[in-house]
Amino acid sequence: MSIRGLKVALNGNGRFKYKSPELVVDHLVVGAGVVGLAIAQRLCEKFPHKSTYVVERHSRAGEETSSRNSEVIHSGLYYPPDSLKTRLCLRGRDMIYERCQALNIPHRKTGKLVVATSGQQSYIENLHAKSLRLDWPPHSQLTDPGKPVLPTKLISGDEARSLEPDLSKDITAALWCPETGILDSHTFVESLEKDIIDSDGGELAYGTRIVRVDPYRHQPSAEIPDEEHGWVVQTLTGNASDGEGDALLARTLINSSGLSGPFILNALLPPEQRIPIYYARGSYASYKGPGIRGVSHLIYPCPYTGPNAHAFESLGTHLTLDLNGKVRFGPDLEWISPPEDLDASSEAAIDFWTRHLVPSDSRLAQMHQAVTRYLPNVQFEGMQPDYVGIRPKLVPPGGGFQDFVFRTDYASAHKHGGRGKGPMVSLLGIESPGLTSSLAIAEHVVEDLLGKE
């Protein structure tokens, strides 16, 4: 089946007309997922006397990707060494552990085993060699420069079975990654919300959707000073009708809308330059039964290592734990497309993926087959559908590795010092390891990108 991408543009039908702003804010963050909240929290901390608003269309935070993932604190192992995914995962991993410890956010450094059969050993050997070569990422506070940023250890199959006795006899080697862990992502999100609410300039607006974004057009106004630049953002709150929305002027706009990431940007681009977004569904299955005696570590199979090995569309159907010891398998990977009778450039297509969030047993047989390659005694009867998550992808199946994307556009083309005025930073393709990277992404946006303004 051919996978179609969405090229939807916000307000593509022109229903909402330009409206002069009544209010000016310093920073407006669109999206209260974990990344949007992390950016807003850092802005509130760095600029305590400036206003930072967060606008979220759902009734509470983290309703999309942030609450439908494996809650793993990734170690930073898999991606190309010079990529943003590696750099921000490594930095974010340490920042999350530090925040969890400081605020008593439930977490555990479980460690992870990447297990390999004889034909896969070269893969984990390459991962191990790469981990030893990695440099500490920017902003790292080093107390021991000689300490490796990503310690790993190659162990034999027997050593792996001494840690996890139910591993298959076909597992001949494993890579031990002690820095991997798990956390309570809901408590983590709540801690970011609290910091924003407790700040002097932070505001959270839930149940509020963005309906139109425009570069600010200067007009004589008693409310808006002549020298202002930025983005006019129109919003609708709750069940407000088309004519009851609000318009505000954001001096800096952060587009962190996750599964809707390109839509604001597409509204400002010519149709031929619009950015498509693709969606990958990941199902999770809970498990109770034999074949996992006393399991205490995360267990990952080797991902696909044939041609196009660096696509990393999925890391395989792995075993994860939650903080109560519940075992889950997943996520698997299933690409989804808008229905054929739905115009993929129509705004009505934006949320087609929501109909794919209902868990079902249709994926269990494939997941069981994948799991029993490394845990042969896991029984199909013990697997139950648990939940489903959707990953925002910037490339279609087979499209190769795609890094995180941070794009800066300016509301004013008037240049000063080589830059425009009124930055908008769009975060695109923020999938795994987005949760782990969230605090480092915020640091990168606020210190590295906006810090240059």
XYZ file of C-alpha atoms in Angstrom:
453
model
C 0.000 0.000 0.000
C 1.299 3.439 -0.930
C 1.640 5.716 2.096
C 0.402 9.253 1.575
C 1.677 12.239 3.504
C -0.429 15.160 4.665
C 0.354 18.592 3.238
C -2.337 20.380 5.185
C -2.103 24.132 5.788
C -3.725 25.802 8.764
C -6.791 27.816 7.692
C -6.331 26.457 4.195
C -9.949 27.231 3.340
C -9.532 30.881 4.348
C -12.418 30.762 6.800
C -10.626 32.909 9.371
C -9.732 36.409 8.204
C -6.864 38.519 9.478
C -7.660 40.152 12.790
C -5.698 42.899 14.504
C -4.158 41.798 17.797
C -5.411 43.132 21.111
C -2.572 41.812 23.270
C 1.218 41.444 23.030
C 3.113 38.501 24.574
C 6.845 37.920 24.572
C 6.753 34.172 23.920
C 3.923 31.979 22.664
C 4.406 28.207 22.651
C 1.952 26.180 20.582
C 1.524 22.696 22.026
C 1.621 21.464 25.623
C 3.298 18.157 24.961
C 6.404 17.401 26.947
C 8.632 19.318 24.508
C 6.440 22.419 24.378
C 6.178 22.493 28.163
C 9.932 22.024 28.551
C 10.576 24.993 26.248
C 8.030 27.152 28.062
C 9.461 26.168 31.450
C 12.961 27.185 30.350
C 11.711 30.480 28.913
C 9.948 31.259 32.209
C 13.131 30.433 34.105
C 15.454 32.418 31.849
C 13.138 35.411 31.362
C 11.154 35.704 34.609
C 9.926 39.217 33.805
C 8.677 38.369 30.324
C 5.368 36.751 29.394
C 5.312 33.133 28.183
C 1.977 31.672 27.088
C 1.332 28.029 26.200
C -1.663 27.247 23.994
C -2.936 23.651 23.830
C -5.990 22.469 21.920
C -6.679 19.542 24.252
C -8.152 19.908 27.707
C -4.896 18.885 29.395
C -1.193 18.476 28.710
C 0.528 15.609 26.932
C -2.552 14.115 25.299
C -0.878 12.940 22.095
C 2.633 11.497 21.680
C 3.775 12.484 25.179
C 1.325 10.128 26.900
C 1.483 7.274 24.394
C 5.075 6.070 24.510
C 7.211 3.553 26.384
C 8.350 6.039 29.090
C 11.945 4.986 28.474
C 14.881 7.254 29.281
C 16.995 6.380 26.269
C 20.762 6.169 26.524
C 21.537 7.766 23.116
C 22.823 4.634 21.419
C 21.300 4.217 18.003
C 21.505 7.348 15.871
C 24.360 8.801 13.779
C 27.017 10.293 16.090
C 26.796 13.832 14.711
C 22.990 13.971 14.651
C 20.765 16.172 16.779
C 18.975 13.030 17.957
C 22.196 11.665 19.448
C 23.414 14.973 20.843
C 20.099 15.980 22.415
C 19.345 12.484 23.681
C 22.692 12.275 25.480
C 22.271 15.710 27.020
C 18.572 15.246 27.741
C 19.134 11.870 29.398
C 21.385 13.420 32.035
C 19.089 16.426 32.464
C 16.068 14.171 33.048
C 17.865 12.074 35.664
C 18.961 15.270 37.405
C 15.421 16.703 37.403
C 13.863 13.434 38.537
C 16.274 13.208 41.460
C 15.847 16.855 42.450
C 12.029 16.787 42.358
C 11.432 13.178 43.459
C 9.866 12.248 40.123
C 9.498 8.448 40.058
C 12.162 6.865 37.866
C 14.580 3.953 37.811
C 17.853 3.371 35.974
C 17.110 -0.200 34.886
C 19.760 -0.639 32.216
C 19.104 -2.228 28.846
C 20.245 -5.330 26.986
C 20.441 -5.213 23.190
C 20.459 -8.914 22.380
C 21.916 -10.492 19.251
C 22.017 -13.852 17.502
C 25.220 -15.002 15.844
C 24.385 -13.221 12.590
C 23.728 -9.955 14.424
C 26.845 -9.720 16.578
C 28.619 -7.337 14.234
C 25.739 -4.898 14.700
C 26.105 -4.644 18.481
C 29.899 -4.623 18.146
C 29.579 -1.558 15.919
C 27.190 0.051 18.398
C 29.683 -0.571 21.196
C 32.565 0.905 19.199
C 30.466 3.948 18.312
C 29.430 4.505 21.946
C 33.079 4.715 23.003
C 33.810 7.378 20.385
C 30.960 9.733 21.220
C 31.808 13.210 22.444
C 30.052 14.929 25.314
C 27.301 17.162 23.882
C 27.268 20.968 24.181
C 26.216 22.429 27.547
C 27.383 19.344 29.455
C 28.827 20.172 32.866
C 31.760 17.793 33.142
C 33.143 16.821 36.524
C 35.193 13.986 35.006
C 36.114 14.672 31.347
C 37.564 11.173 31.053
C 34.252 9.497 31.813
C 32.545 8.100 28.686
C 29.293 9.849 27.784
C 27.727 6.504 26.859
C 29.287 3.553 28.687
C 28.432 0.164 27.174
C 29.793 -3.352 27.550
C 29.773 -6.332 25.221
C 28.803 -9.529 27.049
C 28.313 -13.142 25.998
C 24.985 -14.866 25.597
C 25.560 -16.744 28.836
C 26.304 -13.495 30.674
C 23.104 -12.016 29.259
C 21.146 -15.079 30.450
C 22.632 -14.663 33.908
C 20.871 -11.271 33.935
C 17.708 -12.467 32.186
C 17.427 -16.280 32.423
C 14.569 -16.631 29.922
C 16.527 -15.275 26.975
C 16.732 -17.638 24.006
C 19.696 -19.990 23.665
C 20.046 -18.459 20.192
C 21.201 -15.211 21.795
C 24.975 -15.409 21.493
C 25.903 -11.904 22.679
C 24.410 -8.707 24.053
C 25.289 -5.087 24.562
C 24.774 -3.884 28.127
C 23.689 -0.209 28.370
C 23.571 0.844 32.027
C 22.357 4.421 31.403
C 18.911 3.422 30.085
C 15.978 3.832 32.450
C 12.265 4.471 32.882
C 10.246 7.300 34.380
C 6.706 8.345 35.216
C 6.134 10.655 32.265
C 2.857 12.012 33.681
C 4.531 13.210 36.879
C 7.366 14.639 34.780
C 4.878 16.614 32.667
C 3.076 17.822 35.798
C 6.376 19.119 37.211
C 6.888 21.260 34.097
C 3.322 22.568 34.306
C 3.841 23.508 37.938
C 7.009 25.461 37.170
C 5.177 27.438 34.459
C 2.144 28.147 36.642
C 4.302 29.181 39.598
C 6.369 31.602 37.497
C 5.509 35.296 37.277
C 5.050 35.384 33.521
C 3.834 31.904 32.606
C 0.282 31.091 31.479
C -1.299 27.821 30.290
C -4.366 27.933 28.038
C -5.976 24.521 27.533
C -8.905 23.785 25.241
C -7.592 26.541 22.963
C -6.740 25.962 19.332
C -4.769 28.013 16.843
C -6.854 28.861 13.779
C -4.670 31.344 11.906
C -1.088 32.696 12.023
C 0.225 35.726 10.103
C 3.265 37.976 10.146
C 2.230 41.125 11.990
C 1.177 43.966 9.730
C 1.789 47.279 11.418
C -1.357 49.370 11.817
C -1.902 52.504 13.906
C -3.205 51.265 17.237
C -3.485 52.549 20.751
C -2.743 49.050 22.075
C 0.263 48.070 19.936
C 3.436 50.247 19.894
C 4.775 51.249 16.478
C 8.038 49.328 16.807
C 6.495 45.889 17.437
C 7.286 42.872 15.253
C 6.128 39.282 15.487
C 3.307 36.936 14.631
C -0.432 37.498 14.917
C -1.898 34.302 16.322
C -5.660 33.808 16.313
C -7.174 31.358 18.780
C -10.541 29.844 19.604
C -11.225 28.614 23.114
C -13.721 25.928 24.041
C -16.857 26.035 21.901
C -16.315 29.571 20.642
C -17.748 30.206 17.187
C -15.770 31.485 14.233
C -16.271 35.154 15.106
C -15.456 34.910 18.800
C -11.750 34.191 18.650
C -8.928 36.202 20.124
C -5.862 37.599 18.371
C -2.555 38.302 20.039
C 0.838 39.417 18.863
C 3.654 37.019 19.776
C 7.108 38.576 19.618
C 8.535 35.042 19.509
C 6.497 32.032 18.383
C 7.444 28.435 19.156
C 5.614 25.887 17.014
C 5.829 22.678 19.047
C 2.585 21.098 17.923
C 3.892 17.555 17.435
C 1.571 15.555 15.197
C 0.352 18.850 13.709
C 3.903 20.216 13.364
C 4.056 21.389 9.713
C 0.503 22.770 9.485
C 1.243 26.260 10.818
C 4.358 26.485 8.675
C 2.518 25.233 5.574
C 0.042 28.113 5.899
C 2.940 30.494 5.271
C 4.501 28.583 2.359
C 3.558 28.352 -1.323
C 1.667 25.093 -2.049
C 4.634 23.575 -3.909
C 6.901 24.110 -0.868
C 4.572 22.659 1.750
C 6.043 20.016 4.027
C 4.319 16.611 4.150
C 3.999 14.684 7.378
C 3.640 10.904 7.617
C 2.305 8.844 10.480
C 3.475 5.564 11.986
C 1.258 3.705 14.419
C 2.878 1.808 17.270
C 0.935 -0.754 19.311
C 1.838 -1.915 22.815
C 0.804 -5.213 24.388
C 0.802 -5.979 28.093
C 1.929 -9.417 29.191
C 1.300 -11.777 32.086
C 2.578 -15.306 31.883
C 5.656 -17.527 31.663
C 8.897 -16.700 29.896
C 9.852 -13.536 31.821
C 11.009 -14.835 35.214
C 12.052 -11.941 37.430
C 12.725 -9.679 34.462
C 14.315 -6.429 35.669
C 15.977 -4.883 32.619
C 14.714 -3.528 29.321
C 15.374 -5.989 26.499
C 15.752 -4.833 22.904
C 16.284 -7.049 19.867
C 18.570 -5.814 17.118
C 16.651 -3.576 14.709
C 16.530 -4.290 11.024
C 20.109 -4.292 9.729
C 19.740 -4.928 6.010
C 19.858 -2.316 3.232
C 18.896 1.155 4.458
C 19.987 0.150 7.963
C 20.123 3.731 9.179
C 16.440 4.415 8.602
C 15.664 3.397 12.184
C 11.963 3.451 11.428
C 11.603 1.163 14.432
C 13.931 -0.326 17.027
C 12.007 -3.575 17.056
C 9.318 -4.907 19.371
C 11.115 -4.706 22.690
C 10.345 -5.483 26.318
C 9.779 -2.528 28.612
C 8.799 -2.234 32.243
C 6.867 0.382 34.125
C 7.640 1.485 37.660
C 5.183 -1.058 39.061
C 6.928 -3.925 37.278
C 4.288 -4.338 34.571
C 5.727 -5.879 31.403
C 4.861 -4.510 27.982
C 6.008 -5.397 24.503
C 6.161 -2.774 21.788
C 5.902 -0.636 19.935
C 5.640 -2.344 16.594
C 5.464 -0.286 13.400
C 2.450 0.152 11.151
C 2.329 3.013 8.649
C -1.063 4.682 8.256
C -2.476 6.933 5.531
C -5.441 9.270 5.243
C -8.444 7.474 3.691
C -8.499 7.590 -0.099
C -11.750 9.563 -0.097
C -10.184 12.266 2.096
C -8.252 15.068 0.421
C -4.764 14.875 1.987
C -4.395 18.637 1.541
C -7.687 19.419 3.272
C -7.829 20.694 6.839
C -10.452 18.041 7.520
C -7.668 15.454 7.236
C -5.586 16.816 10.124
C -6.845 14.408 12.764
C -7.513 11.297 10.664
C -4.958 9.454 12.837
C -7.202 9.639 15.903
C -9.320 6.803 14.520
C -6.225 4.579 14.721
C -5.770 4.997 18.485
C -8.080 2.172 19.507
C -6.047 -0.875 20.634
C -6.928 -4.171 18.993
C -5.641 -7.734 18.910
C -4.920 -7.526 15.172
C -1.202 -6.947 15.791
C -0.704 -9.488 18.586
C 0.283 -12.454 16.421
C 3.041 -10.472 14.663
C 4.232 -9.013 17.957
C 4.308 -12.463 19.569
C 6.334 -13.820 16.658
C 8.851 -10.974 17.023
C 9.157 -11.372 20.807
C 9.650 -15.141 20.804
C 12.800 -14.757 18.725
C 14.526 -13.623 21.907
C 12.081 -14.766 24.648
C 10.870 -18.132 23.311
C 8.663 -19.075 26.261
C 6.401 -16.046 26.102
C 2.880 -17.341 25.469
C 0.495 -15.728 23.003
C -2.408 -16.201 25.414
C -0.750 -13.913 27.963
C -0.579 -10.920 25.593
C -3.314 -8.288 25.646
C -3.692 -5.075 23.646
C -2.654 -2.162 25.867
C -2.449 1.212 24.091
C -1.449 2.801 20.799
C 0.804 5.750 19.964
C 1.391 7.697 16.756
C 4.810 8.948 15.639
C 5.179 12.045 13.420
C 7.496 11.229 10.507
C 9.021 13.599 7.972
C 9.930 10.811 5.540
C 7.829 7.927 4.166
C 8.666 4.223 4.585
C 12.188 3.538 3.353
C 13.023 7.238 3.398
C 16.224 6.830 5.402
C 17.330 8.386 8.643
C 15.597 11.662 9.472
C 16.950 13.884 12.212
C 15.023 16.313 14.379
C 14.360 19.530 12.450
C 14.448 23.046 13.928
C 13.465 25.725 11.440
C 13.506 29.464 12.130
C 11.373 31.889 10.107
C 10.942 35.613 10.678
C 7.811 37.722 10.681
C 9.640 40.722 9.260
C 11.876 40.596 6.222
C 13.531 43.798 7.397
C 17.075 42.779 8.249
C 19.206 44.017 11.101
C 22.504 42.332 11.764
C 21.717 39.747 9.088
C 18.476 38.533 10.736
C 14.814 39.301 10.486
C 12.605 40.362 13.364
C 10.036 38.231 15.144
C 11.385 34.653 15.089
C 9.186 31.595 14.774
C 10.923 28.327 15.627
C 9.167 25.246 14.223
C 10.013 21.830 15.668
C 9.361 19.079 13.134
C 9.609 15.292 13.320
C 10.057 15.202 17.095
C 9.488 11.498 17.646
C 11.621 9.094 19.699
C 13.828 9.998 21.536
C 11.727 13.142 22.034
C 10.739 12.489 25.654
C 14.334 11.790 26.689
C 15.565 14.795 24.698
C 12.859 17.218 25.862
C 14.901 19.260 28.353
C 17.876 19.372 25.982
C 15.594 20.437 23.124
C 14.389 23.285 25.332
C 17.981 24.222 26.107
C 18.870 24.137 22.408
C 15.889 26.290 21.372
C 16.248 28.870 24.146
C 20.041 29.095 24.449
C 21.311 28.207 20.968
C 18.560 29.318 18.587
C 16.808 32.179 20.367
C 20.011 33.092 22.186
C 21.416 34.302 18.883
C 18.518 36.705 18.340
